[in-house]
Coordinates of C-alpha atoms in Angstrom, one line a residue:
M217 CA 173.9 81.6 6.9
K218 CA 171.6 81.7 3.9
K219 CA 173.9 80.5 1.1
N220 CA 171.8 79.7 -2.0
I221 CA 170.4 83.0 -3.1
I222 CA 168.4 84.5 -6.0
L223 CA 168.9 88.2 -6.6
M224 CA 166.0 90.1 -8.2
G225 CA 165.0 93.7 -9.0
P226 CA 164.3 95.9 -12.0
P227 CA 167.1 97.1 -14.3
G228 CA 169.2 99.7 -12.7
A229 CA 168.3 98.7 -9.1
G230 CA 172.0 97.8 -8.3
K231 CA 172.0 94.1 -8.6
G232 CA 175.4 93.9 -10.3
T233 CA 177.1 96.0 -7.7
L234 CA 175.5 94.1 -4.8
A235 CA 176.3 90.8 -6.4
K236 CA 180.0 91.6 -6.6
Q237 CA 180.1 92.8 -2.9
L238 CA 178.3 89.7 -1.7
K239 CA 180.5 87.4 -3.8
D240 CA 183.7 88.8 -2.3
A241 CA 182.4 89.2 1.3
L242 CA 180.6 85.9 1.7
H243 CA 182.6 83.8 -0.8
L244 CA 179.7 82.9 -2.9
V245 CA 179.8 81.8 -6.6
H246 CA 178.1 84.6 -8.6
I247 CA 176.2 83.1 -11.6
S248 CA 174.8 85.4 -14.1
T249 CA 172.9 84.2 -17.2
G250 CA 175.4 85.7 -19.5
D251 CA 178.4 84.2 -17.8
M252 CA 176.7 80.8 -17.6
F253 CA 176.1 80.8 -21.4
R254 CA 179.7 82.0 -22.1
D255 CA 181.2 79.3 -19.8
A256 CA 179.1 76.5 -21.3
I257 CA 179.9 77.6 -24.8
K258 CA 183.6 77.9 -24.0
A259 CA 183.7 74.5 -22.4
Q260 CA 181.8 73.1 -25.4
T261 CA 179.4 71.1 -23.3
E262 CA 176.5 69.6 -25.2
L263 CA 174.1 72.2 -23.9
G264 CA 176.7 74.9 -24.6
K265 CA 176.9 73.8 -28.2
L266 CA 173.1 73.8 -28.5
A267 CA 172.8 77.3 -27.0
Q268 CA 175.5 78.5 -29.4
S269 CA 173.5 77.2 -32.4
Y270 CA 170.5 79.4 -31.4
I271 CA 172.7 82.4 -30.7
D272 CA 174.5 82.0 -34.1
H273 CA 171.2 82.2 -35.9
G274 CA 170.1 85.2 -33.9
D275 CA 167.4 83.3 -32.0
L276 CA 166.5 83.4 -28.4
V277 CA 167.7 80.4 -26.4
P278 CA 164.6 78.3 -25.5
D279 CA 163.7 77.9 -21.8
E280 CA 164.5 74.2 -21.8
V281 CA 168.1 74.9 -22.9
T282 CA 168.6 77.7 -20.4
I283 CA 167.1 75.6 -17.6
G284 CA 169.4 72.7 -18.6
L285 CA 172.4 75.0 -18.4
V286 CA 171.4 76.3 -15.0
K287 CA 171.1 72.7 -13.7
E288 CA 174.5 71.9 -15.3
R289 CA 176.1 75.0 -13.6
L290 CA 174.5 74.5 -10.1
S291 CA 175.6 70.9 -10.1
Q292 CA 179.3 71.9 -10.3
K293 CA 181.4 71.5 -7.2
D294 CA 182.2 75.2 -6.6
C295 CA 178.4 75.7 -5.9
E296 CA 178.5 73.5 -2.8
A297 CA 179.5 76.4 -0.6
G298 CA 176.7 78.6 -1.9
F299 CA 175.7 80.5 -5.0
L300 CA 174.2 83.8 -6.0
L301 CA 171.9 83.6 -9.1
D302 CA 171.6 86.9 -11.0
G303 CA 169.4 87.1 -14.1
F304 CA 167.6 83.8 -13.6
P305 CA 164.7 83.0 -13.3
R306 CA 163.0 85.7 -15.3
T307 CA 159.6 84.0 -15.9
L308 CA 157.3 81.9 -13.8
P309 CA 158.0 78.6 -15.8
Q310 CA 161.7 79.2 -15.1
A311 CA 161.1 79.7 -11.4
E312 CA 159.0 76.5 -11.2
A313 CA 161.7 74.6 -13.1
L314 CA 164.4 76.0 -10.8
S315 CA 162.6 74.8 -7.7
E316 CA 162.6 71.2 -9.2
I317 CA 166.2 71.5 -10.2
A318 CA 167.4 72.8 -6.8
K319 CA 165.5 70.0 -5.0
S320 CA 166.8 67.3 -7.3
I321 CA 170.5 68.3 -6.7
S322 CA 170.0 69.1 -3.0
R323 CA 170.8 72.8 -3.4
E324 CA 167.4 74.3 -2.6
I325 CA 167.0 78.1 -2.6
D326 CA 167.4 79.7 0.8
V327 CA 166.2 83.2 0.0
V328 CA 165.2 85.5 -2.8
V329 CA 166.7 89.0 -2.3
N330 CA 164.6 91.6 -4.1
L331 CA 165.8 95.2 -4.6
D332 CA 163.0 97.8 -4.7
C333 CA 163.7 101.1 -6.5
D334 CA 161.7 104.2 -7.5
V335 CA 161.2 104.5 -11.3
D336 CA 162.5 108.1 -11.4
E337 CA 165.7 106.9 -9.7
L338 CA 166.0 104.0 -12.1
V339 CA 165.9 106.5 -15.0
R340 CA 168.6 108.7 -13.3
R341 CA 170.8 105.7 -12.7
I342 CA 170.5 104.1 -16.1
S343 CA 170.8 107.3 -18.2
G344 CA 173.9 108.3 -16.4
R345 CA 175.6 105.0 -16.5
R346 CA 178.9 104.6 -18.4
V347 CA 180.9 101.5 -19.0
C348 CA 184.6 100.9 -20.0
K349 CA 184.9 99.4 -23.5
N350 CA 188.0 97.4 -22.5
C351 CA 187.3 95.9 -19.1
G352 CA 183.6 96.6 -18.5
A353 CA 184.1 98.6 -15.3
P354 CA 181.0 100.6 -14.4
Y355 CA 180.8 104.4 -13.8
H356 CA 178.2 107.1 -13.4
V357 CA 178.3 110.7 -14.6
I358 CA 177.0 111.8 -11.1
T359 CA 177.6 109.2 -8.5
M360 CA 180.6 107.3 -9.7
K361 CA 182.8 109.6 -11.8
P362 CA 186.2 108.5 -13.2
K363 CA 189.2 110.5 -12.2
V364 CA 189.6 111.6 -15.8
E365 CA 186.4 112.3 -17.7
G366 CA 185.7 109.5 -20.3
V367 CA 188.7 107.4 -19.2
C368 CA 188.6 104.2 -17.1
D369 CA 190.5 104.4 -13.7
L370 CA 191.4 100.8 -13.9
C371 CA 192.7 100.2 -17.4
G372 CA 192.7 103.6 -19.2
G373 CA 190.1 102.4 -21.7
P374 CA 187.4 104.7 -23.1
L375 CA 184.0 105.0 -21.4
Y376 CA 180.8 104.7 -23.4
Q377 CA 177.0 104.7 -22.9
R378 CA 175.2 101.5 -24.0
K379 CA 172.6 102.0 -26.6
D380 CA 169.8 100.8 -24.3
D381 CA 170.9 103.0 -21.4
N382 CA 168.4 105.7 -22.1
E383 CA 164.9 106.6 -20.8
D384 CA 163.0 105.2 -23.8
A385 CA 164.8 101.9 -23.8
L386 CA 164.5 101.7 -20.0
K387 CA 160.7 102.1 -20.2
V388 CA 160.6 99.1 -22.6
R389 CA 162.8 97.0 -20.3
L390 CA 160.6 98.0 -17.3
T391 CA 157.5 96.9 -19.2
H392 CA 159.0 93.5 -19.8
Y393 CA 160.0 93.3 -16.1
E394 CA 156.5 94.2 -14.9
E395 CA 154.9 91.7 -17.2
E396 CA 157.2 88.8 -17.0
T397 CA 159.5 89.0 -14.0
K398 CA 157.6 90.9 -11.3
P399 CA 155.0 88.1 -10.9
L400 CA 157.8 86.0 -9.5
L401 CA 157.8 88.1 -6.4
D402 CA 154.3 86.8 -5.6
Y403 CA 155.5 83.2 -6.3
Y404 CA 158.4 83.5 -3.9
Q405 CA 156.4 85.4 -1.3
K406 CA 154.0 82.5 -1.1
L407 CA 156.9 80.1 -0.7
G408 CA 158.1 82.3 2.2
L409 CA 161.5 83.0 0.5
L410 CA 161.1 86.7 -0.4
A411 CA 163.1 89.4 1.4
S412 CA 162.8 92.9 -0.1
F413 CA 165.3 95.8 0.5
N414 CA 165.2 99.5 -0.5
S415 CA 168.0 100.0 -2.9
L416 CA 167.8 103.8 -2.5
V417 CA 169.7 103.7 0.8
G418 CA 173.1 103.7 -1.1
K419 CA 175.3 100.8 -2.1
E420 CA 177.3 100.6 1.1
N421 CA 174.2 100.7 3.4
L422 CA 172.4 98.3 1.1
F423 CA 175.3 95.8 1.3
D424 CA 175.4 96.1 5.1
E425 CA 171.7 95.4 5.4
V426 CA 171.6 92.5 3.0
S427 CA 174.8 90.8 4.2
S428 CA 173.7 91.1 7.8
F429 CA 170.4 89.5 6.9
L430 CA 172.1 86.7 5.0
K431 CA 174.4 85.9 7.9
K432 CA 171.6 85.2 10.3

């Protein structure tokens, strides 16, 4: 089984949903950049403190700090059985650094799962997305409606639309993706690690296709 995985794709392609499904089904550790920062800051590691100092001043956390946090996280014992990286790497320098890190700790990447998605579909998905203010559960006004409009099925919290979940904001995010992250696909293609899937087949079909591929 392919156990050390990078999950890639444009915003709205369904990475978060697929990551949760794979984590539960294949017993992988799901590591998102946001979770990684929060865990390191909560644990008050040296790198966590350093990251906090940048965040407190409203600055972007430099690559070297983020890369250090990734190495710190992947070195932990729970990653021995396999991990799913979501949100990292985002740039070519990060990808190159990750290759060195993974090799140095004997946890080299087995595969990069990339989700392809039509731009019009991304707009539909993002603009209709709603999130619970209390527990963060995701919903959609068309494809994943709550039982009671505006109310979370799980905790009863109010649902809201994120400020950047609109067409104009998505276009900006897609521009960043095209310029900074999409070149990584060529990088991983050359390394023979890239496997692309059509995310328009629906979340259950997508999960079946990806999980079957990873189990080979």
